[in-house]
PDB file of C-alpha atoms in Angstrom:
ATOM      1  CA  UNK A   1     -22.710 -11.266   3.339  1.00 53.00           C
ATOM      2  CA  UNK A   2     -23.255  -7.634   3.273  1.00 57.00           C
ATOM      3  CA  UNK A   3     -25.382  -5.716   0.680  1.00 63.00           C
ATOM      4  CA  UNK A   4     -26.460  -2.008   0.026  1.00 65.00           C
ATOM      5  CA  UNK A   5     -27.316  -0.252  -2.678  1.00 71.00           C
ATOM      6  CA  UNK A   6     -24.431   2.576  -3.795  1.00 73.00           C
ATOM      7  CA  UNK A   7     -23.950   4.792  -0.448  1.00 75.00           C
ATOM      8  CA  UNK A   8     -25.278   2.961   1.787  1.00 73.00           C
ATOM      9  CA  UNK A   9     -21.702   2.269   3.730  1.00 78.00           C
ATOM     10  CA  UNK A  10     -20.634  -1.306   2.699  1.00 80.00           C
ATOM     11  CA  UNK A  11     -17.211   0.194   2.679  1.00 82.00           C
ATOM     12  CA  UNK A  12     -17.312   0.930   6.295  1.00 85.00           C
ATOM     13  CA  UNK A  13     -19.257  -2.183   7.400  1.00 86.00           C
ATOM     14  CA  UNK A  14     -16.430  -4.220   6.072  1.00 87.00           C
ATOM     15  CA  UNK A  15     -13.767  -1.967   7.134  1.00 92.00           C
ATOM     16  CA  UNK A  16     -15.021  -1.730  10.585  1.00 93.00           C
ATOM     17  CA  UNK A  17     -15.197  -5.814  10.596  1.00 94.00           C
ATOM     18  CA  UNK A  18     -11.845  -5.934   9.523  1.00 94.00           C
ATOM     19  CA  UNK A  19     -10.601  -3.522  11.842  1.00 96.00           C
ATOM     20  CA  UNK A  20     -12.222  -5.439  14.817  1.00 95.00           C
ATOM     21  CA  UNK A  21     -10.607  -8.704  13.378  1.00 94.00           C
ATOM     22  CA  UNK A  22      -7.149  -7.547  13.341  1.00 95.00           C
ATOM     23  CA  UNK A  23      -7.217  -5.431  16.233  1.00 95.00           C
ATOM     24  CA  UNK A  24      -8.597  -9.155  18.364  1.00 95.00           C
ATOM     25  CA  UNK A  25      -5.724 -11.059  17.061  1.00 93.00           C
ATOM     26  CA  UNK A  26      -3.565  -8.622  18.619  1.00 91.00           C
ATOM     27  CA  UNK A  27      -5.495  -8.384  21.781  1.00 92.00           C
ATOM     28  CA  UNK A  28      -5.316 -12.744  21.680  1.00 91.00           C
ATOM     29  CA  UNK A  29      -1.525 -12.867  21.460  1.00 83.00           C
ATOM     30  CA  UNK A  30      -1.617 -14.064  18.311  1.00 75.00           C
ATOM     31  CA  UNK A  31       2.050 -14.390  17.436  1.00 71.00           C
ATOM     32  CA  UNK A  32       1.289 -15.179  13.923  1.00 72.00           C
ATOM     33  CA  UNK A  33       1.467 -11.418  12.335  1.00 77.00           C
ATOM     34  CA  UNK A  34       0.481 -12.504   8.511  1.00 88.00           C
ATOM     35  CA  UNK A  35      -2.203 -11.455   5.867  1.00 94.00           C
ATOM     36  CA  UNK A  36      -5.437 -11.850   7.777  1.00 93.00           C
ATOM     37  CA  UNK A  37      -7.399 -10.055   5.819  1.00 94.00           C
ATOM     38  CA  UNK A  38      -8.488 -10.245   2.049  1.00 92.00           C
ATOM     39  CA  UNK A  39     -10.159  -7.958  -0.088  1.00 88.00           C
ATOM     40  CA  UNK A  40     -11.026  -9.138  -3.435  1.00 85.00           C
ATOM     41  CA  UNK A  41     -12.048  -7.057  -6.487  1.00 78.00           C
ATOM     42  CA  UNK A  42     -13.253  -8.024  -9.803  1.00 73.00           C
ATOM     43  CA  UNK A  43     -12.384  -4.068 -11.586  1.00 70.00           C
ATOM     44  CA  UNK A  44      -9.126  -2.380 -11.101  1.00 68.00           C
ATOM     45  CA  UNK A  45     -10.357   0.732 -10.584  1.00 67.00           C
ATOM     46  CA  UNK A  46     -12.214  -0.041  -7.536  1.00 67.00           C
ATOM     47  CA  UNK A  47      -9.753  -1.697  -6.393  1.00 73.00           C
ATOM     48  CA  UNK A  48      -7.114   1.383  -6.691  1.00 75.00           C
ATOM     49  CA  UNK A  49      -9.922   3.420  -5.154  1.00 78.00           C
ATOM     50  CA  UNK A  50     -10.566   0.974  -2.209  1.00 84.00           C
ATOM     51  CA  UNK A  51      -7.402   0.858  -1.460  1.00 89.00           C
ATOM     52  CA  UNK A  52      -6.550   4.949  -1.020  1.00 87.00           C
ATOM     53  CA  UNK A  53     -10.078   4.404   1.727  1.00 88.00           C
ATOM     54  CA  UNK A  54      -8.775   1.299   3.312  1.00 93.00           C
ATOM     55  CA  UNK A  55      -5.352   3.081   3.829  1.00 96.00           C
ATOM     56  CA  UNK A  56      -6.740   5.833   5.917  1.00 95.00           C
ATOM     57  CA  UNK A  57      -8.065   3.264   7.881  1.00 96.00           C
ATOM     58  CA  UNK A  58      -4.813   0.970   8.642  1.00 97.00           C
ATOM     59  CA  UNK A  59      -2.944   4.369   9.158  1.00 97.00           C
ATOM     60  CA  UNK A  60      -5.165   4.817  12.052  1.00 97.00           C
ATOM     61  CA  UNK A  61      -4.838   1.438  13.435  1.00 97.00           C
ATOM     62  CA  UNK A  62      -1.089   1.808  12.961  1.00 97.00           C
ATOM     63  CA  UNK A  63      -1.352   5.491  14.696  1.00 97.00           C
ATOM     64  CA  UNK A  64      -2.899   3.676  17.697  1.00 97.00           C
ATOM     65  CA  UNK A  65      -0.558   0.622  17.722  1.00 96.00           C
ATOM     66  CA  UNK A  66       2.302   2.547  18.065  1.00 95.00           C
ATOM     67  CA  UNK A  67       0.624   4.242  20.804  1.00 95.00           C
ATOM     68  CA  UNK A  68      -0.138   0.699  22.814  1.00 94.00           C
ATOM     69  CA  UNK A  69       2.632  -1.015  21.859  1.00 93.00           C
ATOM     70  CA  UNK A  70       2.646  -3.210  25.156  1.00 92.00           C
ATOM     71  CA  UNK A  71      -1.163  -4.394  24.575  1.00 92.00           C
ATOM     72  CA  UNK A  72      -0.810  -4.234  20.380  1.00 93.00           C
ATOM     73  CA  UNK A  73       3.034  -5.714  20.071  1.00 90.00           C
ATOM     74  CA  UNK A  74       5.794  -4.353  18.117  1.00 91.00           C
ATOM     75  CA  UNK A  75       4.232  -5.596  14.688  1.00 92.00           C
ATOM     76  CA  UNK A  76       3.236  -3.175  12.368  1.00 95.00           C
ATOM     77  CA  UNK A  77      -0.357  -2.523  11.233  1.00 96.00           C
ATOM     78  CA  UNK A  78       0.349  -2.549   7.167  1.00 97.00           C
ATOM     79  CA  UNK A  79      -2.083  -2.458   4.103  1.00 97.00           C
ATOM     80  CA  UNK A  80      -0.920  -3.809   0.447  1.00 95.00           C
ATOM     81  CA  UNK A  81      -2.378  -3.987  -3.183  1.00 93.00           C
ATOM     82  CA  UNK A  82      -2.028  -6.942  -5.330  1.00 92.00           C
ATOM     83  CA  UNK A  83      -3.102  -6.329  -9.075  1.00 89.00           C
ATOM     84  CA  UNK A  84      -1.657  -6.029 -12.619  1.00 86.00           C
ATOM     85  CA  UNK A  85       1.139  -4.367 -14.118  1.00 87.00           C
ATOM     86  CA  UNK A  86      -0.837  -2.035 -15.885  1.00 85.00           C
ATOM     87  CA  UNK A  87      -2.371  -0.804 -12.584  1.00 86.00           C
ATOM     88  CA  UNK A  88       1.179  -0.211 -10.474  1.00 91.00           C
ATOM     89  CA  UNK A  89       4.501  -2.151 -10.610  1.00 93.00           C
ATOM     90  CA  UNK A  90       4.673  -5.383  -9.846  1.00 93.00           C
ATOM     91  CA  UNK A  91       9.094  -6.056  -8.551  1.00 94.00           C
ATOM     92  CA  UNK A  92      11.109  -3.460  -7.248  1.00 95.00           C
ATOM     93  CA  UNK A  93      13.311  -3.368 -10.359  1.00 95.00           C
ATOM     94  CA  UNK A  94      10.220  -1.889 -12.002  1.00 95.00           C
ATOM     95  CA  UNK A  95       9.079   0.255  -9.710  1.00 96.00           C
ATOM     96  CA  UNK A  96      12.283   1.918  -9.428  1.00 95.00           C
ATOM     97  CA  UNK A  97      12.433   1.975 -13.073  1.00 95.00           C
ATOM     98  CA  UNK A  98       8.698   3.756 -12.767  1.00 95.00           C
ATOM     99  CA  UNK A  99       9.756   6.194  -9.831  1.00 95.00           C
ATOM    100  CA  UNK A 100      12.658   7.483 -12.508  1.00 93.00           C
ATOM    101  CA  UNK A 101      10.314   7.694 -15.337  1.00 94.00           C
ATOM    102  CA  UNK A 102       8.204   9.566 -12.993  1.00 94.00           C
ATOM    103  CA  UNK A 103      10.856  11.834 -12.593  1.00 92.00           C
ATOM    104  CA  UNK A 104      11.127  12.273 -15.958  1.00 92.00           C
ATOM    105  CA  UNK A 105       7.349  12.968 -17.243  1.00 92.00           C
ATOM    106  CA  UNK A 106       5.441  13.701 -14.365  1.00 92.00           C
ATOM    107  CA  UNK A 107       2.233  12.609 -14.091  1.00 91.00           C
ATOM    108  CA  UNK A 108       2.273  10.592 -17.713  1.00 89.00           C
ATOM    109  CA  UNK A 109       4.264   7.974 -15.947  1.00 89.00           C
ATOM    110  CA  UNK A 110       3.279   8.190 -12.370  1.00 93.00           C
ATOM    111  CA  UNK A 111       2.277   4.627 -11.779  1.00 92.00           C
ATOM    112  CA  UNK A 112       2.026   4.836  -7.393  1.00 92.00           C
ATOM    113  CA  UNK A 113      -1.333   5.080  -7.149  1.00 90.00           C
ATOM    114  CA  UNK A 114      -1.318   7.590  -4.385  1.00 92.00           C
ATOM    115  CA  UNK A 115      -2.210  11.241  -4.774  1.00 92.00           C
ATOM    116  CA  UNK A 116      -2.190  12.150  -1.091  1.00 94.00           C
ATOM    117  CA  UNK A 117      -1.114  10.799   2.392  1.00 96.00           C
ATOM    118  CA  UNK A 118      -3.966   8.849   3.605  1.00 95.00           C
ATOM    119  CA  UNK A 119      -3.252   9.797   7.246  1.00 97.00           C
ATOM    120  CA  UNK A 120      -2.929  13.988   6.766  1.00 97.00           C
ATOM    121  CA  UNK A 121      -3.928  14.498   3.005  1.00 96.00           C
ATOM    122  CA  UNK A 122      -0.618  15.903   2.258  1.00 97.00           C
ATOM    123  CA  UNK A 123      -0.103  16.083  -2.012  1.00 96.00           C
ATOM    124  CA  UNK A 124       2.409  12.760  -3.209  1.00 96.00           C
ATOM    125  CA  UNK A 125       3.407  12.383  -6.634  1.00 94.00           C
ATOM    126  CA  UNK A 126       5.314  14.575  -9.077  1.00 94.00           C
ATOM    127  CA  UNK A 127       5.830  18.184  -8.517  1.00 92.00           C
ATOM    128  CA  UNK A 128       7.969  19.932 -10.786  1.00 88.00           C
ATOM    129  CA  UNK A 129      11.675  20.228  -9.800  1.00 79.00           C
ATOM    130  CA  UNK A 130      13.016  24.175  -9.992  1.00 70.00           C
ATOM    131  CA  UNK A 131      16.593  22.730  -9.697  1.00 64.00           C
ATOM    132  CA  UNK A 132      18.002  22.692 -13.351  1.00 56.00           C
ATOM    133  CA  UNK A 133      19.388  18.897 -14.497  1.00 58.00           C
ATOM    134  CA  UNK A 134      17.676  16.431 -15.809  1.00 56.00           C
ATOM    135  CA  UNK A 135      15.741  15.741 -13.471  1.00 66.00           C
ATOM    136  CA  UNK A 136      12.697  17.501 -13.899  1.00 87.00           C
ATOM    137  CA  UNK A 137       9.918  16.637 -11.634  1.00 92.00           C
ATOM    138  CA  UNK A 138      10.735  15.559  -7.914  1.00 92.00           C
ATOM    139  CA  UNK A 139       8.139  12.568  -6.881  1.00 95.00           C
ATOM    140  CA  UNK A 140       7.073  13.361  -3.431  1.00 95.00           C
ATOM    141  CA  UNK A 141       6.050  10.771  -1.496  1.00 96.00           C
ATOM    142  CA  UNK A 142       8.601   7.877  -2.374  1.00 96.00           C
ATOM    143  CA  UNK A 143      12.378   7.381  -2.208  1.00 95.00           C
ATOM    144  CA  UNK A 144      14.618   5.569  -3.562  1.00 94.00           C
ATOM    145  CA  UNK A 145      15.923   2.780  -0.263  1.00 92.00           C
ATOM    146  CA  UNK A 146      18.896   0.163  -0.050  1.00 86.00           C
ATOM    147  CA  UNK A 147      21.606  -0.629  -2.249  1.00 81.00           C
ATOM    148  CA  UNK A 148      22.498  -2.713  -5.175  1.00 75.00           C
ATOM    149  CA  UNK A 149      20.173  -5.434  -5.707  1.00 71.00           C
ATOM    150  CA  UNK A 150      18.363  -4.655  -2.617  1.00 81.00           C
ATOM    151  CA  UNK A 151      17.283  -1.205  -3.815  1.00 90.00           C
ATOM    152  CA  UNK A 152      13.712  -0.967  -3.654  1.00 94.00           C
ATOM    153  CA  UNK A 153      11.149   1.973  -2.846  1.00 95.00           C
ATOM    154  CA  UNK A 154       9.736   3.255  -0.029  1.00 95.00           C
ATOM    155  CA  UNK A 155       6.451   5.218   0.393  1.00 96.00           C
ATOM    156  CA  UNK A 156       6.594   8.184   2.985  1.00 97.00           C
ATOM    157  CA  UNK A 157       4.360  11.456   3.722  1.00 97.00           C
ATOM    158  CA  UNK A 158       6.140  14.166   2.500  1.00 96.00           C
ATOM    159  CA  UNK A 159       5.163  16.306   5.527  1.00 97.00           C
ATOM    160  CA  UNK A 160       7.568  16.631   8.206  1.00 96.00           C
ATOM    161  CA  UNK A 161       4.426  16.958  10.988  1.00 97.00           C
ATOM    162  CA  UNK A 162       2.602  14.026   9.709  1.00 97.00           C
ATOM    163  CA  UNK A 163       3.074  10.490  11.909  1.00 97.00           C
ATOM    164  CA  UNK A 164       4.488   8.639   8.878  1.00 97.00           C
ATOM    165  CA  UNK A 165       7.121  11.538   7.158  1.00 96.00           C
ATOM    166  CA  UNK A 166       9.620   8.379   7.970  1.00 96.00           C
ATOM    167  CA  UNK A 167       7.418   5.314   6.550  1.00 96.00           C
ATOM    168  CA  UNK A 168       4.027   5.047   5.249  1.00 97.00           C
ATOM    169  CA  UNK A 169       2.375   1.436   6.166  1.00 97.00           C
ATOM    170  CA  UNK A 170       2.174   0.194   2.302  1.00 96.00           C
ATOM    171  CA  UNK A 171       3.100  -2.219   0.098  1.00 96.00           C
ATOM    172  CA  UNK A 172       2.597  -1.552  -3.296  1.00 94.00           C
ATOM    173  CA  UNK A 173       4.590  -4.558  -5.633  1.00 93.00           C
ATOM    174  CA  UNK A 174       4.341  -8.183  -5.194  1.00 94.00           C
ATOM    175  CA  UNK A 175       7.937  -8.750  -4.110  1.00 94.00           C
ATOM    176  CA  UNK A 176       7.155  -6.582  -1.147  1.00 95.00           C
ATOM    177  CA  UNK A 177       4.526  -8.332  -0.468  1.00 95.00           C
ATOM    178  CA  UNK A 178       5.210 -11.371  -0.103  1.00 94.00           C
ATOM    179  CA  UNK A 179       8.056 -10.501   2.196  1.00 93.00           C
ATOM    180  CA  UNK A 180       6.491  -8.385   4.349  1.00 94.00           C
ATOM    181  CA  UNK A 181       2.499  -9.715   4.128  1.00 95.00           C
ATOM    182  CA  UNK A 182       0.752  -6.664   4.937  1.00 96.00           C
ATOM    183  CA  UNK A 183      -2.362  -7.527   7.265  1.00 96.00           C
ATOM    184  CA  UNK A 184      -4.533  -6.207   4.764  1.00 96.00           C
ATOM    185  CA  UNK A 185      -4.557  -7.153   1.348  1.00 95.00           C
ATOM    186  CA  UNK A 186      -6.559  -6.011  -1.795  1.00 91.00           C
ATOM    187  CA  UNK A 187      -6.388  -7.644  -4.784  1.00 89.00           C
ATOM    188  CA  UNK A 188      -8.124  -8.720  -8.303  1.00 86.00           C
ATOM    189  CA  UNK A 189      -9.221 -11.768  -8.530  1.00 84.00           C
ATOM    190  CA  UNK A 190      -7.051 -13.055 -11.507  1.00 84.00           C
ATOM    191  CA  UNK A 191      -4.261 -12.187  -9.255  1.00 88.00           C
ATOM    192  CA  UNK A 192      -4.928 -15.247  -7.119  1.00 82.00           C
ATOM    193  CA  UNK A 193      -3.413 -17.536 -10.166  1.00 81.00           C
ATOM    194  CA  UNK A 194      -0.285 -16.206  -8.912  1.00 81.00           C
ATOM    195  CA  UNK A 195      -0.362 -19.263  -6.059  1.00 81.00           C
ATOM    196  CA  UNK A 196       0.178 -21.249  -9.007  1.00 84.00           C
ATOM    197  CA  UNK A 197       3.033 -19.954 -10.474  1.00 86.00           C
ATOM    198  CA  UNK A 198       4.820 -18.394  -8.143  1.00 85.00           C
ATOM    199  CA  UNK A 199       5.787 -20.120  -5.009  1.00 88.00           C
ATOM    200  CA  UNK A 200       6.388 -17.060  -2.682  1.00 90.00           C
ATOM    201  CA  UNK A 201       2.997 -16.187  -3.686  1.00 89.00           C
ATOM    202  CA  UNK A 202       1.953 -18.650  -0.829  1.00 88.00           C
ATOM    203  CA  UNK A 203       3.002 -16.366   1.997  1.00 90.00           C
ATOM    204  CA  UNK A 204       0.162 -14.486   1.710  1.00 88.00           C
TER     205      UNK A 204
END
């Protein structure tokens, strides 16, 4: 159990502890490439602001993994956030239906939590569109991936230098994560009644 009083770098005590942990599963042959880390937050605005600092760091690890692939395996290093509606959308059908709302209003209905890439600090969110239509703000940072019912949305860096312009390492609904269980997870605690009620829940 870790304390300090505001400042005193409990953020990076745990984040380096975490780091170590995942990075020694890896380093194991652990073949078992799951959730192995929790995070859990009573407030939801820590837990958005957490989650922009713990995304620089799993953007790093990532950064080195695909650098060491044949030590650190093919897996990807991958960060997600697990909290209400309110905070950010919670299927793909509504984040999709967020992402054109986005593009609609702007910042009034920007719901992605992310104001900049957390590996080169590169602006996301909406920027207003010069292109006449209805369209009127373009929402940089995510597109629009898949087809049919499989349509979903993906977070990217909008920079065309930065490491992840083709994939950012985030999950930010809960049907994304339980299919893809990030390595690192934040979440409120009332989100953990989810086990309960929804089965996939458990893959986490």
């Amino acid at each position: 159990m870790i304390w300090f009083p505001t400042g005193g770098g409990k953020t990076e005590a745990y984040l380096g502890i975490a780091s170590f942990s995942l990075f020694l599963e890896r380093l194991n042959g652990e073949s078992n490439f799951g959730t192995s880390v929790i995070m859990r937050y009573t407030l939801r605005l820590l837990t958005s602001q957490q989650f922009e600092r713990a995304s620089s760091l799993i953007c790093s690890m990532e950064f080195i993994r695909g650098s060491q692939e044949d030590i650190l395996g093919g897996q990807e290093f991958s960060i997600g956030i697990w909290v209400g509606d309110s905070t950010t959308p919670n299927t793909n059908e509504k984040s999709l239906k967020a992402f054109r709302e986005a593009q609609k209003k702007g910042n009034l209905e920007y719901k992605f939590l992310l104001q900049k890439c957390p590996w080169c600090g590169t602006k996301m969110g909406p920027e207003r569109d010069g292109v006449s239509g209805s369209q009127k703000y373009k929402v940089k940072g995510f597109r629009k991936s898949g087809i049919g019912a499989l349509k979903k949305i993906i977070c990217y860096c909008p920079n065309d230098s930065c490491s992840f312009r083709d994939k950012l390492p985030l999950y930010l609904n809960d049907e994304d994560l339980y299919e893809f269980t990030p390595s690192l997870l934040i979440a409120t605690v009332d989100k953990f009644a989810q086990l309960a009620w929804h089965p996939e829940a458990r893959s986490l």
